[in-house]
mmCIF file of C-alpha atoms and ligand atoms in Angstrom:
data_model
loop_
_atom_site.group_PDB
_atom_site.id
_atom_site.type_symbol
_atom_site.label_atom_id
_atom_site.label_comp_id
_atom_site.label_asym_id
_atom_site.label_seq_id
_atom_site.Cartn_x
_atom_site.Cartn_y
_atom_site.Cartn_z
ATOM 1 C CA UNK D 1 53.696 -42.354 -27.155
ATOM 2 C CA UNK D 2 51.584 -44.881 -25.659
ATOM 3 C CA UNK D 3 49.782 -42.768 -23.023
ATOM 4 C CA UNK D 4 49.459 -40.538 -25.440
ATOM 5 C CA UNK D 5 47.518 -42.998 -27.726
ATOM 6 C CA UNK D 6 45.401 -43.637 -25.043
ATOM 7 C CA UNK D 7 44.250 -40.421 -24.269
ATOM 8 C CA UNK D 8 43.700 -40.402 -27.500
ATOM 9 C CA UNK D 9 41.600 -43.493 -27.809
ATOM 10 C CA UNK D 10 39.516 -42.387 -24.936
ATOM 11 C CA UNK D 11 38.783 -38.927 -25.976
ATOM 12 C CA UNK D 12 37.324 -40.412 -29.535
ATOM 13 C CA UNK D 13 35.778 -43.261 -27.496
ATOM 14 C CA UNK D 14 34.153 -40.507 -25.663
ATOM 15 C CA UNK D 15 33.281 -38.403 -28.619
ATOM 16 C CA UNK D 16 31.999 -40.753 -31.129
ATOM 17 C CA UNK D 17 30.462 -43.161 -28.649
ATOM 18 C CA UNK D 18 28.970 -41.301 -25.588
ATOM 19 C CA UNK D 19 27.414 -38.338 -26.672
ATOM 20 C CA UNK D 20 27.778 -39.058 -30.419
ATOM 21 C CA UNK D 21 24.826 -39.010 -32.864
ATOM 22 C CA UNK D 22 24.576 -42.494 -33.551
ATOM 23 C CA UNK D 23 23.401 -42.408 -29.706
ATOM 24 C CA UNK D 24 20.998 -39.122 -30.248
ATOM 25 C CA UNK D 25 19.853 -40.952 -33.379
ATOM 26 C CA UNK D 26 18.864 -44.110 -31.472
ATOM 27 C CA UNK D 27 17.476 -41.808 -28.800
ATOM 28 C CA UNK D 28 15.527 -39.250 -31.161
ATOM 29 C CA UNK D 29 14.439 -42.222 -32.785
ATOM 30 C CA UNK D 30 12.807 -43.726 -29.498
ATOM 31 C CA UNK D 31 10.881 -40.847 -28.739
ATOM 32 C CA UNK D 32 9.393 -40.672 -32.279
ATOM 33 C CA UNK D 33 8.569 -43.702 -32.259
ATOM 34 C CA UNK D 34 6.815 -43.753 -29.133
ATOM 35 C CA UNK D 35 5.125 -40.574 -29.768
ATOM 36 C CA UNK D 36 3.871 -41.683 -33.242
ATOM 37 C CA UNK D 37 2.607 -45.589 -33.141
ATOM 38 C CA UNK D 38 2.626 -44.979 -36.773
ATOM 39 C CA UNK D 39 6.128 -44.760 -37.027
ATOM 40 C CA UNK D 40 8.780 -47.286 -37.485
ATOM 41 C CA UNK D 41 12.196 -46.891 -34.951
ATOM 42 C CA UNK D 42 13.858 -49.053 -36.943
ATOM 43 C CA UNK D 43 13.086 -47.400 -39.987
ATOM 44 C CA UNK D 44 13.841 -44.136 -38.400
ATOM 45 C CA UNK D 45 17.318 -45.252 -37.328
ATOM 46 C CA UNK D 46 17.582 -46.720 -40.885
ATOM 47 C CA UNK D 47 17.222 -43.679 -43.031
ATOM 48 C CA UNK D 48 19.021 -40.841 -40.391
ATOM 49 C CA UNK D 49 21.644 -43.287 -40.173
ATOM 50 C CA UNK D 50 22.447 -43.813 -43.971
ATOM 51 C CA UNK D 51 22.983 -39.798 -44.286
ATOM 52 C CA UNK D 52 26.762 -39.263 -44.103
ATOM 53 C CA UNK D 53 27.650 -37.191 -41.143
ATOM 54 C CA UNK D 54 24.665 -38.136 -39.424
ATOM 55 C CA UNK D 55 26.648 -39.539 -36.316
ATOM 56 C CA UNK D 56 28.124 -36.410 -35.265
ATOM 57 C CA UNK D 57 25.365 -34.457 -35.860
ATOM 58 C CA UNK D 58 23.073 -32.697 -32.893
ATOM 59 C CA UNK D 59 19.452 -32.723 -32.616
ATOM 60 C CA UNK D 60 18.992 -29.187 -35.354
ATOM 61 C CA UNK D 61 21.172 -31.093 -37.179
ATOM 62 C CA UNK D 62 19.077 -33.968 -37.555
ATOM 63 C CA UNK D 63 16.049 -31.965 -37.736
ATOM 64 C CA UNK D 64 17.833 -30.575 -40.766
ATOM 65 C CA UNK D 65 18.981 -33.902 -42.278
ATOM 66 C CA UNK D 66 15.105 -35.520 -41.740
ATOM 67 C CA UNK D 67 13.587 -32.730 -44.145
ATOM 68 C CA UNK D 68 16.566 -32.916 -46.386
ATOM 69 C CA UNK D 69 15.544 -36.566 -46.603
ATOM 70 C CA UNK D 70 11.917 -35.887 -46.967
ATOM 71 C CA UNK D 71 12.732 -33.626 -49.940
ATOM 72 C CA UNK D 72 14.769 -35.990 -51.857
ATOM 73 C CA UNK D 73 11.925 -38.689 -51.349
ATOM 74 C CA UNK D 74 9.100 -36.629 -52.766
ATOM 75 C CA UNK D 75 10.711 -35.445 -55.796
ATOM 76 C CA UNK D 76 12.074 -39.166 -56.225
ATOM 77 C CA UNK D 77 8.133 -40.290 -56.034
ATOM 78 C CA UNK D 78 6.994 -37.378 -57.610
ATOM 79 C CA UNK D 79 9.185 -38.755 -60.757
ATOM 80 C CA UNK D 80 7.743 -42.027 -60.072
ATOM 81 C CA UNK D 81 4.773 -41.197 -60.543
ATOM 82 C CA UNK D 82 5.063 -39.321 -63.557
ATOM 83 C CA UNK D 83 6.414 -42.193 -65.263
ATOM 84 C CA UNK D 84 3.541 -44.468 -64.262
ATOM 85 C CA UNK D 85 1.301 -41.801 -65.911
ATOM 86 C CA UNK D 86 3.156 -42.349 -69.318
ATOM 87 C CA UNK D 87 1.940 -46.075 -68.978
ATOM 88 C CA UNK D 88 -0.542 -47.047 -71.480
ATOM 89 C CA UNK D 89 -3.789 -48.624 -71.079
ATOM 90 C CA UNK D 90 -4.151 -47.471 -67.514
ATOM 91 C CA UNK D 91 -7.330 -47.609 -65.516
ATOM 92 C CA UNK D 92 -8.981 -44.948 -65.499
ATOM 93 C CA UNK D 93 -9.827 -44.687 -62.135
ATOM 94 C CA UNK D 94 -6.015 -45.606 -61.383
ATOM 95 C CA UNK D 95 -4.897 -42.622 -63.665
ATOM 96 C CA UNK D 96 -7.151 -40.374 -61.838
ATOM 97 C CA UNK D 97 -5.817 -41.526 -58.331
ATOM 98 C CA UNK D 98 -2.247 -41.203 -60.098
ATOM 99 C CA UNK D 99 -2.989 -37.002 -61.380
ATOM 100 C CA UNK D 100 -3.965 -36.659 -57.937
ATOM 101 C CA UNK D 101 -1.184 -37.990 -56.229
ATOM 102 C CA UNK D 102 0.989 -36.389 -58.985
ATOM 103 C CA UNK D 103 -0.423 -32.996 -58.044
ATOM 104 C CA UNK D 104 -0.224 -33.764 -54.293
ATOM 105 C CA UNK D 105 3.270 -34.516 -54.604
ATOM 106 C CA UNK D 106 4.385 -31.410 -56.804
ATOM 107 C CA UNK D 107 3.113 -28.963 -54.340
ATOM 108 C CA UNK D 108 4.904 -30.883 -51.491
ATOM 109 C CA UNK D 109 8.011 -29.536 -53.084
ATOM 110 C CA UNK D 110 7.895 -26.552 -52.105
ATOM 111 C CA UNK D 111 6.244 -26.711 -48.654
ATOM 112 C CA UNK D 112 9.374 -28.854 -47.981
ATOM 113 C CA UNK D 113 11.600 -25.757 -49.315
ATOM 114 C CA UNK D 114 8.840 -23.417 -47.088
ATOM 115 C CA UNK D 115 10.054 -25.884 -43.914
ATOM 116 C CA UNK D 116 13.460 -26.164 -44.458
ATOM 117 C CA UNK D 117 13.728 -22.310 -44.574
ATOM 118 C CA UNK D 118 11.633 -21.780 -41.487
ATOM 119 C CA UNK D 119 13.318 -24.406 -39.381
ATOM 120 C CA UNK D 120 16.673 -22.954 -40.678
ATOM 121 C CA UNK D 121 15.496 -19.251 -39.374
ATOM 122 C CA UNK D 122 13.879 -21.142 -35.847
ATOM 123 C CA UNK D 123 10.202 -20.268 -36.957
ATOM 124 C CA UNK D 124 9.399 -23.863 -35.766
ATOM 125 C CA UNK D 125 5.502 -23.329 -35.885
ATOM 126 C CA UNK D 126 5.409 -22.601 -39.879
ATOM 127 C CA UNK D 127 8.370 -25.469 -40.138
ATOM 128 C CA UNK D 128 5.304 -27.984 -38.682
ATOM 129 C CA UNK D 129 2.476 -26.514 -40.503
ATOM 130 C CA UNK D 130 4.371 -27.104 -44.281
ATOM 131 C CA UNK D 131 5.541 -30.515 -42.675
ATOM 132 C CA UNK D 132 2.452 -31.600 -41.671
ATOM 133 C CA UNK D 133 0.867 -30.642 -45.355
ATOM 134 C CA UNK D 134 3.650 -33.175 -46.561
ATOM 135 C CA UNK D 135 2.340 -36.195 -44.233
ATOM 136 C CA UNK D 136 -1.344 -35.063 -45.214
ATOM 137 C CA UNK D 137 -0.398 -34.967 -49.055
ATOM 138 C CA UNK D 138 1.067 -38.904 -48.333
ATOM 139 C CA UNK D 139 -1.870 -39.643 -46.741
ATOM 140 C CA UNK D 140 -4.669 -38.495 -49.305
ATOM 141 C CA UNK D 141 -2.380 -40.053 -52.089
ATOM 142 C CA UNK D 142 -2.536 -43.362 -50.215
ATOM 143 C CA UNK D 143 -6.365 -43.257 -49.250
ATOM 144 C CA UNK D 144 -7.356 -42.245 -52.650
ATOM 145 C CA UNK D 145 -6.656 -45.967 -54.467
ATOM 146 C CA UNK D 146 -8.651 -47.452 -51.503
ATOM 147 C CA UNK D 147 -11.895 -45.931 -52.367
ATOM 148 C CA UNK D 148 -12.511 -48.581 -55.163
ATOM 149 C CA UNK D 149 -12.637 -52.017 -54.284
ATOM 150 C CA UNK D 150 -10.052 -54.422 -56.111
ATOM 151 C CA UNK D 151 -7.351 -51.649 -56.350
ATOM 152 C CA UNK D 152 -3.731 -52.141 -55.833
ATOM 153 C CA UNK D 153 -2.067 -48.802 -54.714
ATOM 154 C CA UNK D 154 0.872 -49.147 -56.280
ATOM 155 C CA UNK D 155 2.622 -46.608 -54.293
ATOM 156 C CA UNK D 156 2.347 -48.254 -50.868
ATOM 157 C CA UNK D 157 5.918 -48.030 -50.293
ATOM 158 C CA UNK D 158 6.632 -44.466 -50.947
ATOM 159 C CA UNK D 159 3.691 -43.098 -49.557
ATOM 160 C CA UNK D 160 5.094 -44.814 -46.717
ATOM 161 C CA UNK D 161 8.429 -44.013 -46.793
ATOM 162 C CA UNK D 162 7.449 -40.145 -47.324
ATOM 163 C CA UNK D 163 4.950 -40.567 -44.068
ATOM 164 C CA UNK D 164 7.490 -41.881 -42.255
ATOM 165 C CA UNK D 165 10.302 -39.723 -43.114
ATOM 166 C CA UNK D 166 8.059 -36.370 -42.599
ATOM 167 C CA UNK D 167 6.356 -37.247 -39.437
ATOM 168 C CA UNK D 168 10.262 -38.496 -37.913
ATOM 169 C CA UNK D 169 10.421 -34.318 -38.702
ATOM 170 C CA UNK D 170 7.415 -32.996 -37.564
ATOM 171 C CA UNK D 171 8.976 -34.983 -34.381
ATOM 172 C CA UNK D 172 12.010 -33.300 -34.256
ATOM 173 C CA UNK D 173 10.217 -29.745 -34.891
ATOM 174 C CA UNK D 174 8.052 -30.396 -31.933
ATOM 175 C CA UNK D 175 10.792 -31.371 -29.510
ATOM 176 C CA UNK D 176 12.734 -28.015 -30.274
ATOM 177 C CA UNK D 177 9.585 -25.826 -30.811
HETATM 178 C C1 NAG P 201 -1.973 -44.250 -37.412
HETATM 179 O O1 NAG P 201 -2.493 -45.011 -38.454
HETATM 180 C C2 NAG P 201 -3.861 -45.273 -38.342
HETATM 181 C C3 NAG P 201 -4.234 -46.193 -39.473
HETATM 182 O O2 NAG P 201 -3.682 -45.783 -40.681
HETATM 183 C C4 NAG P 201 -4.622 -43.957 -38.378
HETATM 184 O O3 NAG P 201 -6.006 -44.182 -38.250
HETATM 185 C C5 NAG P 201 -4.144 -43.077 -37.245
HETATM 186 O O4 NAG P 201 -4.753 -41.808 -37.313
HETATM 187 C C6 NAG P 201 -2.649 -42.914 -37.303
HETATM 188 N N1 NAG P 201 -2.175 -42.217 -36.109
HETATM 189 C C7 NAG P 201 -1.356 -41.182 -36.187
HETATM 190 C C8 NAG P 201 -0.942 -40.598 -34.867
HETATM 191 O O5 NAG P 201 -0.942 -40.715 -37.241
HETATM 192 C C1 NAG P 202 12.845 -42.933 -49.393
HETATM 193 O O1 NAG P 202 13.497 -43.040 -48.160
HETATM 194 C C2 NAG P 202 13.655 -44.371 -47.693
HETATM 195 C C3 NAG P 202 14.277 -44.309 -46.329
HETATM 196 O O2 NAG P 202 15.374 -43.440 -46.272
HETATM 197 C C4 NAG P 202 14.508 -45.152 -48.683
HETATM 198 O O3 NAG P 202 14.625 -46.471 -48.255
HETATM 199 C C5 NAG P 202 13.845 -45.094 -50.048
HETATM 200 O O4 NAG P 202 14.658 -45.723 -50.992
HETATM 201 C C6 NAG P 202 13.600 -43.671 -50.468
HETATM 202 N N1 NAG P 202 12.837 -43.685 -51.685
HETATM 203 C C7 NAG P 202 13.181 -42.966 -52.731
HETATM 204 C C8 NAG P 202 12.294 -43.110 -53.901
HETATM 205 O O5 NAG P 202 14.145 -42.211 -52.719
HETATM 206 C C1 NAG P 203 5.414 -48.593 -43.242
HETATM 207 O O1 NAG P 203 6.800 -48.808 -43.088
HETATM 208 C C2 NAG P 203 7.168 -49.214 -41.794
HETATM 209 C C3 NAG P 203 8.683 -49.241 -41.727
HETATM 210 O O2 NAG P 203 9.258 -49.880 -42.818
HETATM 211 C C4 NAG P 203 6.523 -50.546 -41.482
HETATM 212 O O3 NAG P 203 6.857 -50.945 -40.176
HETATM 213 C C5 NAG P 203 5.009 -50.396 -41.620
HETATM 214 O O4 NAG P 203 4.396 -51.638 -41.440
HETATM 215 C C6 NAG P 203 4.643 -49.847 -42.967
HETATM 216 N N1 NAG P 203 3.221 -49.579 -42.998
HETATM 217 C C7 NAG P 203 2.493 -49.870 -44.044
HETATM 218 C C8 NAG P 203 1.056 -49.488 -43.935
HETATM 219 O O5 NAG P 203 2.949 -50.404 -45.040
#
């Protein structure tokens, strides 16, 4: 049995360490990263990594599993935000960032359900166009609270996390379109 084994061991060795994912994530990763100054490796290795699967996935696969992600973060900050907007005694000017952003983020819903379908059927250019209306809509919501002096965003982190996670798939779009 022993040589056997061996075999064995090797030909996983090979298959989950050589030419696995976890070394295409690392590797997609890089090249994001150094494409987009912008954009965090580790936090790139971070979220594709967490996805279950993810290390024996191939590049469409990850393409695949980066919009996935991007979907499940807007909706998650679109809910956020909604329940900010129940908060009493707002600011006003903080309400009005917060419709804005709320707005932003329910129409990134379904450009993320226009990319997914696209990038599923190869039309890579209309997968990057409803991608990159996702990393704009992140990027307005952001800038808005910064027009007013004194004003906290509080949404820092997922406007963040939603840039990030969107541009590491306008990345991935662009290396197979
Ligand atoms: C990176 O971030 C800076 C500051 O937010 C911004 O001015 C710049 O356009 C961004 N670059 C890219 C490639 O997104
Ligand atoms: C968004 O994605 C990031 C990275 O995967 C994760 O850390 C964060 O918890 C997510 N946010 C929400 C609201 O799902
Ligand atoms: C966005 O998140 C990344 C990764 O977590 C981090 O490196 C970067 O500093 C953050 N940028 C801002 C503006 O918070």
């Amino acid at each position: 049995m022993r040589p056997l084994c061996t075999s064995f061991f090797f030909f996983f060795f090979f298959f989950f360490h050589a030419i696995n994912g976890h070394n295409l994530i690392h590797e997609t990763c890089k090249m994001c990263a150094q494409k987009d100054p912008n954009l965090s490796y580790n936090f790139c290795v971070t979220s594709l990594q967490a996805v279950p699967k993810s290390g024996c996935a191939n590049l469409r696969h990850l393409g695949t599993i980066s919009i996935r992600l991007t979907k499940q973060n807007v909706t998650a900050t679109r809910h956020r935000i909604k329940k900010l907007l129940e908060k009493k005694n707002l600011d006003p000017f903080v309400k009005g960032c917060l419709n804005d952003c709320f707005e932003l983020y329910s129409d990134a819903i379904p450009s993320l359900k226009k990319a997914l379908k696209a990038y599923k059927g190869r039309r890579y250019q209309d997968a990057n166009i409803a991608v990159s209306s996702v990393i704009d809509a992140a990027t307005t919501c952001e800038d808005g609270f910064s027009e007013q002096d004194g004003i906290v965003s509080p949404l820092t982190k997922s406007n963040n996390d939603t840039f990030q996670l969107s541009a590491i798939a306008l990345s991935i779009i662009n290396m197979l379109g």
